[in-house]
Tab-separated table of C-alpha atoms and ligand atoms in Angstrom:
chain	number	residue	atom	x	y	z
P	1	MET	CA	25.443	10.048	44.174
P	2	LYS	CA	24.746	6.776	42.359
P	3	ALA	CA	24.310	3.633	44.487
P	4	VAL	CA	23.222	-0.016	44.141
P	5	ILE	CA	20.149	-0.315	46.345
P	6	CYS	CA	18.578	-3.497	47.660
P	7	THR	CA	14.865	-2.643	47.367
P	8	ALA	CA	13.403	-5.905	48.801
P	9	LEU	CA	14.739	-9.088	50.439
P	10	THR	CA	13.907	-11.165	47.356
P	11	GLY	CA	17.396	-11.812	45.946
P	12	PRO	CA	19.684	-10.048	43.449
P	13	ARG	CA	16.832	-9.099	41.106
P	14	SER	CA	15.672	-6.582	43.691
P	15	LEU	CA	18.834	-4.507	43.112
P	16	LYS	CA	18.360	-1.105	41.448
P	17	VAL	CA	20.784	1.732	40.717
P	18	MET	CA	19.325	4.889	42.281
P	19	ASP	CA	20.287	8.358	43.463
P	20	TRP	CA	21.180	8.172	47.143
P	21	PRO	CA	22.288	10.891	49.559
P	22	SER	CA	25.999	11.181	50.297
P	23	ARG	CA	26.804	11.744	53.987
P	24	THR	CA	29.280	14.224	55.502
P	25	PRO	CA	31.696	12.326	57.794
P	26	GLY	CA	31.040	12.688	61.519
P	27	PRO	CA	33.724	12.482	64.260
P	28	GLY	CA	36.130	9.592	63.569
P	29	GLU	CA	34.704	8.973	60.083
P	30	ILE	CA	36.023	9.357	56.536
P	31	ARG	CA	34.196	9.737	53.228
P	32	VAL	CA	35.693	7.677	50.385
P	33	ALA	CA	35.160	8.054	46.631
P	34	ILE	CA	34.720	4.420	45.615
P	35	PHE	CA	36.556	3.052	42.541
P	36	ALA	CA	35.241	-0.519	42.891
P	37	GLY	CA	33.571	-2.890	45.362
P	38	GLY	CA	34.018	-6.660	45.800
P	39	VAL	CA	31.006	-8.929	45.140
P	40	ASN	CA	30.689	-11.564	47.867
P	41	PHE	CA	28.658	-14.685	48.574
P	42	GLY	CA	27.480	-12.833	51.692
P	43	ASP	CA	25.886	-10.137	49.458
P	44	LEU	CA	23.674	-12.864	47.987
P	45	LEU	CA	22.581	-13.852	51.490
P	46	VAL	CA	21.985	-10.202	52.432
P	47	THR	CA	19.735	-9.579	49.404
P	48	SER	CA	17.560	-12.547	50.362
P	49	GLY	CA	17.426	-11.778	54.114
P	50	LYS	CA	19.459	-14.901	54.936
P	51	TYR	CA	22.557	-13.195	56.332
P	52	GLN	CA	23.089	-13.299	60.105
P	53	VAL	CA	22.486	-9.534	60.256
P	54	ARG	CA	19.176	-8.714	58.547
P	55	LEU	CA	18.926	-5.212	57.068
P	56	ASP	CA	15.643	-3.453	56.290
P	57	PRO	CA	15.340	-2.310	52.640
P	58	PRO	CA	16.023	0.028	51.055
P	59	PHE	CA	19.770	-0.007	51.739
P	60	VAL	CA	23.050	0.254	49.816
P	61	LEU	CA	24.779	-3.112	49.293
P	62	GLY	CA	28.527	-3.879	49.378
P	63	THR	CA	30.837	-4.838	52.262
P	64	GLU	CA	34.196	-3.849	50.830
P	65	GLY	CA	35.806	-1.554	48.302
P	66	ALA	CA	38.722	0.650	47.382
P	67	GLY	CA	38.908	4.354	46.610
P	68	ILE	CA	40.257	7.778	47.539
P	69	VAL	CA	39.563	9.698	50.750
P	70	MET	CA	37.451	12.784	49.975
P	71	ASP	CA	37.210	14.323	53.459
P	72	CYS	CA	37.681	13.409	57.110
P	73	GLY	CA	35.587	14.029	60.215
P	74	GLU	CA	36.830	15.548	63.450
P	75	GLY	CA	39.597	13.629	65.207
P	76	VAL	CA	40.774	11.602	62.184
P	77	ILE	CA	44.556	11.760	62.052
P	78	ARG	CA	45.533	8.617	60.135
P	79	PHE	CA	44.031	9.772	56.812
P	80	LYS	CA	43.784	12.926	54.726
P	81	ALA	CA	41.971	13.862	51.527
P	82	GLY	CA	43.584	12.152	48.524
P	83	ASP	CA	44.800	9.029	50.360
P	84	ARG	CA	44.241	5.712	48.535
P	85	VAL	CA	42.393	3.306	50.838
P	86	LEU	CA	40.862	-0.142	51.088
P	87	VAL	CA	37.733	-0.386	53.246
P	88	GLN	CA	35.697	-3.178	54.787
P	89	ASN	CA	32.554	-2.484	56.731
P	90	ASN	CA	30.532	-5.457	57.936
P	91	ASP	CA	28.015	-3.329	59.880
P	92	VAL	CA	26.961	-0.609	57.496
P	93	ARG	CA	28.063	-2.178	54.167
P	94	ALA	CA	27.203	0.533	51.569
P	95	CYS	CA	30.304	0.160	49.346
P	96	PHE	CA	28.424	-0.304	46.019
P	97	ALA	CA	28.101	3.443	45.623
P	98	ASP	CA	30.042	6.417	44.285
P	99	GLU	CA	30.871	7.352	47.890
P	100	VAL	CA	30.812	5.669	51.287
P	101	THR	CA	31.105	7.284	54.725
P	102	LEU	CA	32.416	4.964	57.430
P	103	PRO	CA	34.560	4.859	60.590
P	104	ALA	CA	38.222	5.543	59.746
P	105	ILE	CA	39.148	2.408	61.707
P	106	ARG	CA	37.577	0.358	58.875
P	107	ALA	CA	40.138	1.606	56.339
P	108	VAL	CA	43.798	0.951	55.536
P	109	HIS	CA	46.215	2.666	53.147
P	110	VAL	CA	46.838	0.999	49.774
P	111	PRO	CA	50.549	1.042	48.852
P	112	ALA	CA	51.554	2.934	45.696
P	113	GLY	CA	51.557	0.801	42.561
P	114	ILE	CA	48.537	-1.351	43.479
P	115	PRO	CA	45.537	-0.413	41.274
P	116	LEU	CA	42.465	0.396	43.398
P	117	THR	CA	40.069	-1.545	41.170
P	118	GLY	CA	42.331	-4.614	41.257
P	119	ILE	CA	42.439	-4.678	45.066
P	120	ALA	CA	38.781	-3.790	45.818
P	121	GLY	CA	37.750	-7.432	46.344
P	122	PHE	CA	40.737	-8.295	48.527
P	123	PRO	CA	39.793	-7.649	52.191
P	124	LEU	CA	37.005	-10.142	52.785
P	125	ASN	CA	38.516	-13.137	50.969
P	126	PHE	CA	42.157	-12.737	51.905
P	127	GLY	CA	41.297	-11.444	55.388
P	128	THR	CA	39.025	-14.430	56.086
P	129	SER	CA	41.473	-16.987	54.755
P	130	TYR	CA	44.525	-15.528	56.484
P	131	TYR	CA	42.636	-15.212	59.770
P	132	ALA	CA	41.497	-18.846	59.421
P	133	LEU	CA	44.809	-20.375	58.318
P	134	LYS	CA	47.169	-18.393	60.517
P	135	HIS	CA	45.249	-17.105	63.540
P	136	ARG	CA	42.850	-20.050	63.983
P	137	ALA	CA	44.709	-23.105	62.587
P	138	ASN	CA	48.341	-21.942	62.838
P	139	LEU	CA	49.223	-23.513	59.481
P	140	LEU	CA	52.965	-24.234	59.429
P	141	PRO	CA	55.489	-24.467	56.572
P	142	GLY	CA	55.717	-28.037	55.269
P	143	GLU	CA	52.176	-28.981	56.333
P	144	VAL	CA	49.493	-30.221	53.921
P	145	LEU	CA	46.501	-27.941	53.470
P	146	ALA	CA	43.283	-29.190	51.830
P	147	VAL	CA	41.162	-26.309	50.512
P	148	HIS	CA	37.561	-27.162	49.656
P	149	GLY	CA	35.464	-24.855	47.461
P	150	ALA	CA	38.877	-23.825	46.140
P	151	SER	CA	37.669	-21.943	43.062
P	152	GLY	CA	35.553	-19.535	45.131
P	153	GLY	CA	36.494	-16.219	46.713
P	154	VAL	CA	37.740	-17.434	50.084
P	155	GLY	CA	38.871	-20.790	48.646
P	156	LEU	CA	41.223	-19.354	46.035
P	157	ALA	CA	42.580	-16.891	48.603
P	158	ALA	CA	43.282	-19.870	50.919
P	159	VAL	CA	45.132	-21.663	48.096
P	160	LYS	CA	47.355	-18.636	47.487
P	161	LEU	CA	47.917	-17.942	51.193
P	162	GLY	CA	48.628	-21.639	51.838
P	163	LYS	CA	51.393	-21.541	49.228
P	164	MET	CA	52.698	-18.252	50.622
P	165	LEU	CA	52.863	-19.843	54.102
P	166	GLY	CA	54.873	-22.790	52.775
P	167	ALA	CA	52.194	-25.528	52.720
P	168	THR	CA	51.500	-28.184	50.087
P	169	VAL	CA	48.000	-27.365	48.826
P	170	ILE	CA	45.331	-29.828	47.689
P	171	ALA	CA	42.445	-27.900	46.095
P	172	THR	CA	38.992	-29.426	45.689
P	173	GLY	CA	35.850	-28.422	43.792
P	174	GLY	CA	33.107	-29.665	41.525
P	175	ASP	CA	34.111	-28.222	38.144
P	176	GLY	CA	37.061	-29.480	36.073
P	177	GLU	CA	37.550	-26.251	34.136
P	178	LYS	CA	37.562	-24.098	37.289
P	179	LEU	CA	39.973	-26.551	38.944
P	180	ARG	CA	42.383	-26.194	36.013
P	181	MET	CA	42.414	-22.448	36.706
P	182	VAL	CA	42.977	-23.075	40.429
P	183	LYS	CA	45.972	-25.284	39.576
P	184	ALA	CA	47.322	-22.560	37.298
P	185	GLU	CA	46.958	-20.146	40.245
P	186	GLY	CA	49.261	-22.296	42.397
P	187	ALA	CA	47.549	-25.411	43.860
P	188	ASP	CA	49.844	-28.461	43.958
P	189	PHE	CA	47.034	-31.006	43.421
P	190	VAL	CA	43.360	-30.783	42.507
P	191	VAL	CA	40.495	-33.173	43.314
P	192	ASN	CA	37.200	-33.052	41.423
P	193	THR	CA	34.406	-33.889	43.869
P	194	ASN	CA	32.097	-34.876	40.993
P	195	THR	CA	34.379	-37.538	39.581
P	196	GLU	CA	36.603	-38.634	42.475
P	197	PRO	CA	35.875	-39.879	46.028
P	198	LEU	CA	36.969	-36.818	47.994
P	199	ALA	CA	38.222	-38.201	51.329
P	200	GLU	CA	39.866	-41.277	49.745
P	201	ARG	CA	41.686	-39.186	47.129
P	202	ILE	CA	43.070	-36.777	49.765
P	203	ARG	CA	44.262	-39.747	51.849
P	204	GLU	CA	45.880	-41.235	48.732
P	205	LEU	CA	47.667	-37.952	47.926
P	206	THR	CA	48.994	-37.745	51.501
P	207	GLY	CA	50.244	-41.327	51.737
P	208	GLY	CA	47.250	-42.298	53.929
P	209	ARG	CA	47.831	-39.592	56.576
P	210	GLY	CA	45.301	-36.963	55.548
P	211	ALA	CA	45.707	-33.187	55.484
P	212	ASP	CA	47.133	-31.321	58.471
P	213	VAL	CA	44.622	-28.520	57.933
P	214	SER	CA	41.292	-28.741	56.074
P	215	PHE	CA	39.690	-25.440	55.064
P	216	ASP	CA	35.936	-25.814	54.491
P	217	PRO	CA	33.742	-22.980	53.166
P	218	VAL	CA	31.211	-25.454	51.641
P	219	GLY	CA	29.704	-27.520	54.504
P	220	GLY	CA	27.340	-30.492	54.050
P	221	ASP	CA	28.969	-33.662	52.650
P	222	VAL	CA	32.215	-31.789	51.989
P	223	PHE	CA	32.569	-31.144	55.728
P	224	ASN	CA	32.017	-34.849	56.475
P	225	ALA	CA	34.677	-35.733	53.890
P	226	ALA	CA	37.002	-33.150	55.487
P	227	LEU	CA	36.593	-34.864	58.870
P	228	ARG	CA	37.513	-38.205	57.254
P	229	SER	CA	40.529	-36.838	55.395
P	230	THR	CA	42.253	-34.797	58.114
P	231	ALA	CA	45.331	-36.271	59.825
P	232	ILE	CA	45.507	-37.091	63.526
P	233	ASP	CA	46.223	-33.838	65.444
P	234	GLY	CA	44.882	-31.998	62.377
P	235	ARG	CA	42.624	-28.937	62.282
P	236	VAL	CA	39.322	-28.688	60.389
P	237	LEU	CA	38.440	-25.052	59.719
P	238	VAL	CA	34.719	-24.263	59.583
P	239	VAL	CA	34.575	-21.252	57.285
P	240	GLY	CA	31.130	-21.258	55.643
P	241	PHE	CA	28.258	-23.158	54.102
P	242	ALA	CA	28.207	-22.278	50.398
P	243	GLY	CA	26.505	-25.619	49.705
P	244	GLY	CA	23.561	-24.524	51.855
P	245	HIS	CA	23.717	-27.345	54.447
P	246	ILE	CA	25.033	-26.777	57.956
P	247	PRO	CA	26.614	-30.093	59.017
P	248	SER	CA	27.048	-31.616	62.479
P	249	ALA	CA	30.369	-33.056	63.632
P	250	PRO	CA	30.108	-36.544	65.224
P	251	ALA	CA	32.028	-36.328	68.509
P	252	ASN	CA	33.433	-39.871	68.086
P	253	LYS	CA	35.194	-38.834	64.846
P	254	ILE	CA	36.670	-35.798	66.610
P	255	LEU	CA	37.773	-37.960	69.551
P	256	PHE	CA	39.283	-40.907	67.675
P	257	GLY	CA	40.632	-38.760	64.840
P	258	GLY	CA	42.365	-36.478	67.363
P	259	LEU	CA	40.878	-33.517	65.487
P	260	SER	CA	40.386	-29.867	66.335
P	261	VAL	CA	37.263	-28.460	64.664
P	262	VAL	CA	37.880	-24.725	64.600
P	263	GLY	CA	35.487	-21.908	63.711
P	264	ALA	CA	36.799	-18.930	61.736
P	265	PRO	CA	34.398	-16.014	62.365
P	266	TYR	CA	36.308	-13.329	60.479
P	267	GLY	CA	33.450	-10.803	60.531
P	268	GLY	CA	33.334	-10.972	64.339
P	269	PHE	CA	37.130	-10.681	64.524
P	270	THR	CA	37.133	-7.480	62.438
P	271	GLN	CA	34.391	-5.963	64.596
P	272	ARG	CA	36.011	-6.906	67.924
P	273	HIS	CA	39.603	-6.084	66.979
P	274	PRO	CA	39.646	-3.328	64.345
P	275	GLU	CA	43.269	-2.386	65.119
P	276	ARG	CA	44.446	-5.979	64.674
P	277	TRP	CA	42.393	-6.171	61.466
P	278	ALA	CA	44.091	-3.036	60.126
P	279	GLN	CA	47.566	-4.393	61.001
P	280	MET	CA	46.825	-7.743	59.362
P	281	MET	CA	45.383	-6.121	56.227
P	282	SER	CA	48.339	-3.734	55.874
P	283	ALA	CA	50.772	-6.658	56.188
P	284	LEU	CA	48.856	-8.579	53.487
P	285	LEU	CA	48.824	-5.531	51.194
P	286	ASP	CA	52.568	-5.343	51.644
P	287	LYS	CA	52.781	-8.911	50.284
P	288	VAL	CA	50.680	-7.824	47.294
P	289	SER	CA	52.911	-4.856	46.590
P	290	ARG	CA	55.969	-7.167	46.685
P	291	GLY	CA	54.301	-9.556	44.226
P	292	GLU	CA	54.013	-12.391	46.781
P	293	LEU	CA	50.199	-12.423	46.616
P	294	THR	CA	48.104	-11.804	43.508
P	295	PRO	CA	44.311	-11.587	43.896
P	296	LEU	CA	42.387	-12.892	40.875
P	297	ILE	CA	39.549	-10.788	39.475
P	298	SER	CA	37.102	-12.964	37.549
P	299	GLN	CA	34.967	-10.243	35.918
P	300	ARG	CA	34.347	-6.510	36.182
P	301	PHE	CA	30.792	-5.166	36.051
P	302	GLU	CA	29.200	-1.719	36.055
P	303	PHE	CA	26.851	-0.782	38.932
P	304	GLU	CA	23.911	-1.314	36.529
P	305	GLN	CA	24.999	-4.976	36.155
P	306	ALA	CA	24.955	-5.730	39.897
P	307	THR	CA	22.182	-8.307	39.506
P	308	VAL	CA	24.160	-10.246	36.878
P	309	ALA	CA	27.360	-10.051	38.966
P	310	LEU	CA	25.574	-11.571	41.974
P	311	GLU	CA	23.737	-14.169	39.891
P	312	ARG	CA	27.111	-15.385	38.566
P	313	VAL	CA	28.101	-16.078	42.178
P	314	ALA	CA	24.842	-17.978	42.766
P	315	GLN	CA	25.412	-19.986	39.561
P	316	ARG	CA	28.984	-20.933	40.641
P	317	LYS	CA	30.427	-19.210	37.575
P	318	VAL	CA	33.109	-17.216	39.378
P	319	VAL	CA	36.755	-18.123	39.881
P	320	GLY	CA	38.198	-15.778	42.495
P	321	LYS	CA	36.216	-12.570	42.651
P	322	ASN	CA	33.768	-10.366	40.729
P	323	ILE	CA	33.929	-6.621	41.258
P	324	LEU	CA	31.562	-3.714	40.578
P	325	VAL	CA	33.378	-0.730	39.122
P	326	SER	CA	32.222	2.905	39.468
P	327	GLU	CA	32.729	5.588	36.809
P	328	ARG	CA	35.838	6.783	38.700
P	329	GLY	CA	37.118	3.196	38.662
P	330	TYR	CA	36.640	2.877	34.906
P	331	ALA	CA	38.647	6.054	34.504
P	332	GLU	CA	41.522	4.357	36.395
P	333	THR	CA	41.601	1.251	34.153
F	401	NAP	N1	33.935	-17.268	58.120
F	401	NAP	C1	33.786	-16.071	57.588
F	401	NAP	O1	33.985	-15.043	58.260
F	401	NAP	C2	33.420	-15.967	56.127
F	401	NAP	C3	33.869	-14.896	55.334
F	401	NAP	C4	33.568	-14.882	53.979
F	401	NAP	C5	32.768	-15.897	53.431
F	401	NAP	N2	32.295	-16.888	54.253
F	401	NAP	C6	31.448	-17.960	53.739
F	401	NAP	O2	32.246	-18.842	52.968
F	401	NAP	C7	31.436	-19.455	51.970
F	401	NAP	C8	32.100	-19.291	50.615
F	401	NAP	O3	32.200	-17.912	50.291
F	401	NAP	P1	32.883	-17.490	48.914
F	401	NAP	O4	32.893	-16.008	48.893
F	401	NAP	O5	34.151	-18.207	48.698
F	401	NAP	O6	31.776	-18.019	47.881
F	401	NAP	P2	31.981	-18.363	46.331
F	401	NAP	O7	32.980	-17.451	45.741
F	401	NAP	O8	30.624	-18.424	45.744
F	401	NAP	O9	32.627	-19.838	46.348
F	401	NAP	C9	31.962	-20.936	46.898
F	401	NAP	C10	32.574	-22.192	46.344
F	401	NAP	O10	31.947	-23.307	46.995
F	401	NAP	C11	31.755	-24.351	46.056
F	401	NAP	N3	30.413	-24.955	46.189
F	401	NAP	C12	30.163	-26.261	46.417
F	401	NAP	N4	28.863	-26.495	46.500
F	401	NAP	C13	28.263	-25.331	46.293
F	401	NAP	C14	26.898	-24.949	46.208
F	401	NAP	N5	25.905	-25.839	46.372
F	401	NAP	N6	26.614	-23.660	45.945
F	401	NAP	C15	27.602	-22.757	45.782
F	401	NAP	N7	28.923	-23.067	45.853
F	401	NAP	C16	29.237	-24.337	46.105
F	401	NAP	C17	31.911	-23.746	44.664
F	401	NAP	O11	32.963	-24.435	44.009
F	401	NAP	P3	32.682	-25.455	42.810
F	401	NAP	O12	31.605	-24.848	41.977
F	401	NAP	O13	33.996	-25.561	42.144
F	401	NAP	O14	32.271	-26.721	43.477
F	401	NAP	C18	32.307	-22.301	44.854
F	401	NAP	O15	33.472	-21.984	44.140
F	401	NAP	C19	30.058	-18.808	52.072
F	401	NAP	O16	29.208	-19.631	52.850
F	401	NAP	C20	30.344	-17.502	52.800
F	401	NAP	O17	29.208	-17.015	53.493
F	401	NAP	C21	32.613	-16.937	55.573
């Protein structure tokens, strides 16, 4: 089969499309014919050896994807050949390939009517943001949610989920054109961090109170601004560090601001609680099939363009999500 292989931990330019052996599913596993895989910020980190789990090259890249079950190993009862599935596999990755073999517990059914290529980049972004907003911060209807890095994969998912959960959403980012798209996708207000003072503008928009929940996948100065623009009794979600700087939280600000600073380790959650992950993902897919959630695909690339697709992420040229589409996937579209 054809697969996108990371040949060295030197960044996206080390990616090559090569022949790679397909694997027969063992007990509890399924083999899936991949239609498309989602391109994530984490893939960038993996290709440069900066991800928390360091893999030894050569290996197949890709944490998530969608496709059709080809065959099932012993003991698999939830799936059968021909089922349409969405998969996410933080351990083994390997979704940028014609086929992936993985534990059945890492897959969920895709409801009829949802195109597999269109949903391939859904699990990591929408799973992370839902886990953060609902499970970790308990965002409530009527609250104000500030989403930083709002044009990115997890950011835009948080904007859409925030609206779905009944919050008023303030979206922030550093690019006016991308912010216009985020507003068109549902944000109530946008703040451009390059032209406006971030914390002050959020306070102004909330009548001086600040946001009830601040969602931060950027880190660095953005995190400090989030601490200063979150309301008393508010929650600051630590989601990631796309800006490259891991900040520290001054304890006096947490104390006097009455803040909860809450980590959202979605990868760990999916590994520790695969059944809860599958339930959550199925419920979110149900929202997609009812038209209540619409993931945004930025661009589609062939496997041979994997380097370009990842470089676009590094260059901050993506709104929502890029996907890599296999030959089977192109036949679907
Ligand atoms: N907690 C978890 O389990 C979990 C799960 C998935 C991802 N993450 C983490 O969340 C972060 C964001 O992931 P993502 O998939 O949303 O990434 P992404 O699609 O690349 O989006 C990142 C956003 O951050 C903003 N940003 C600000 N400064 C930046 C900088 N110096 N470099 C790059 N982006 C910058 C960009 O918005 P503007 O260009 O508009 O400013 C960009 O849209 C990453 O650190 C990722 O590892 C964590």
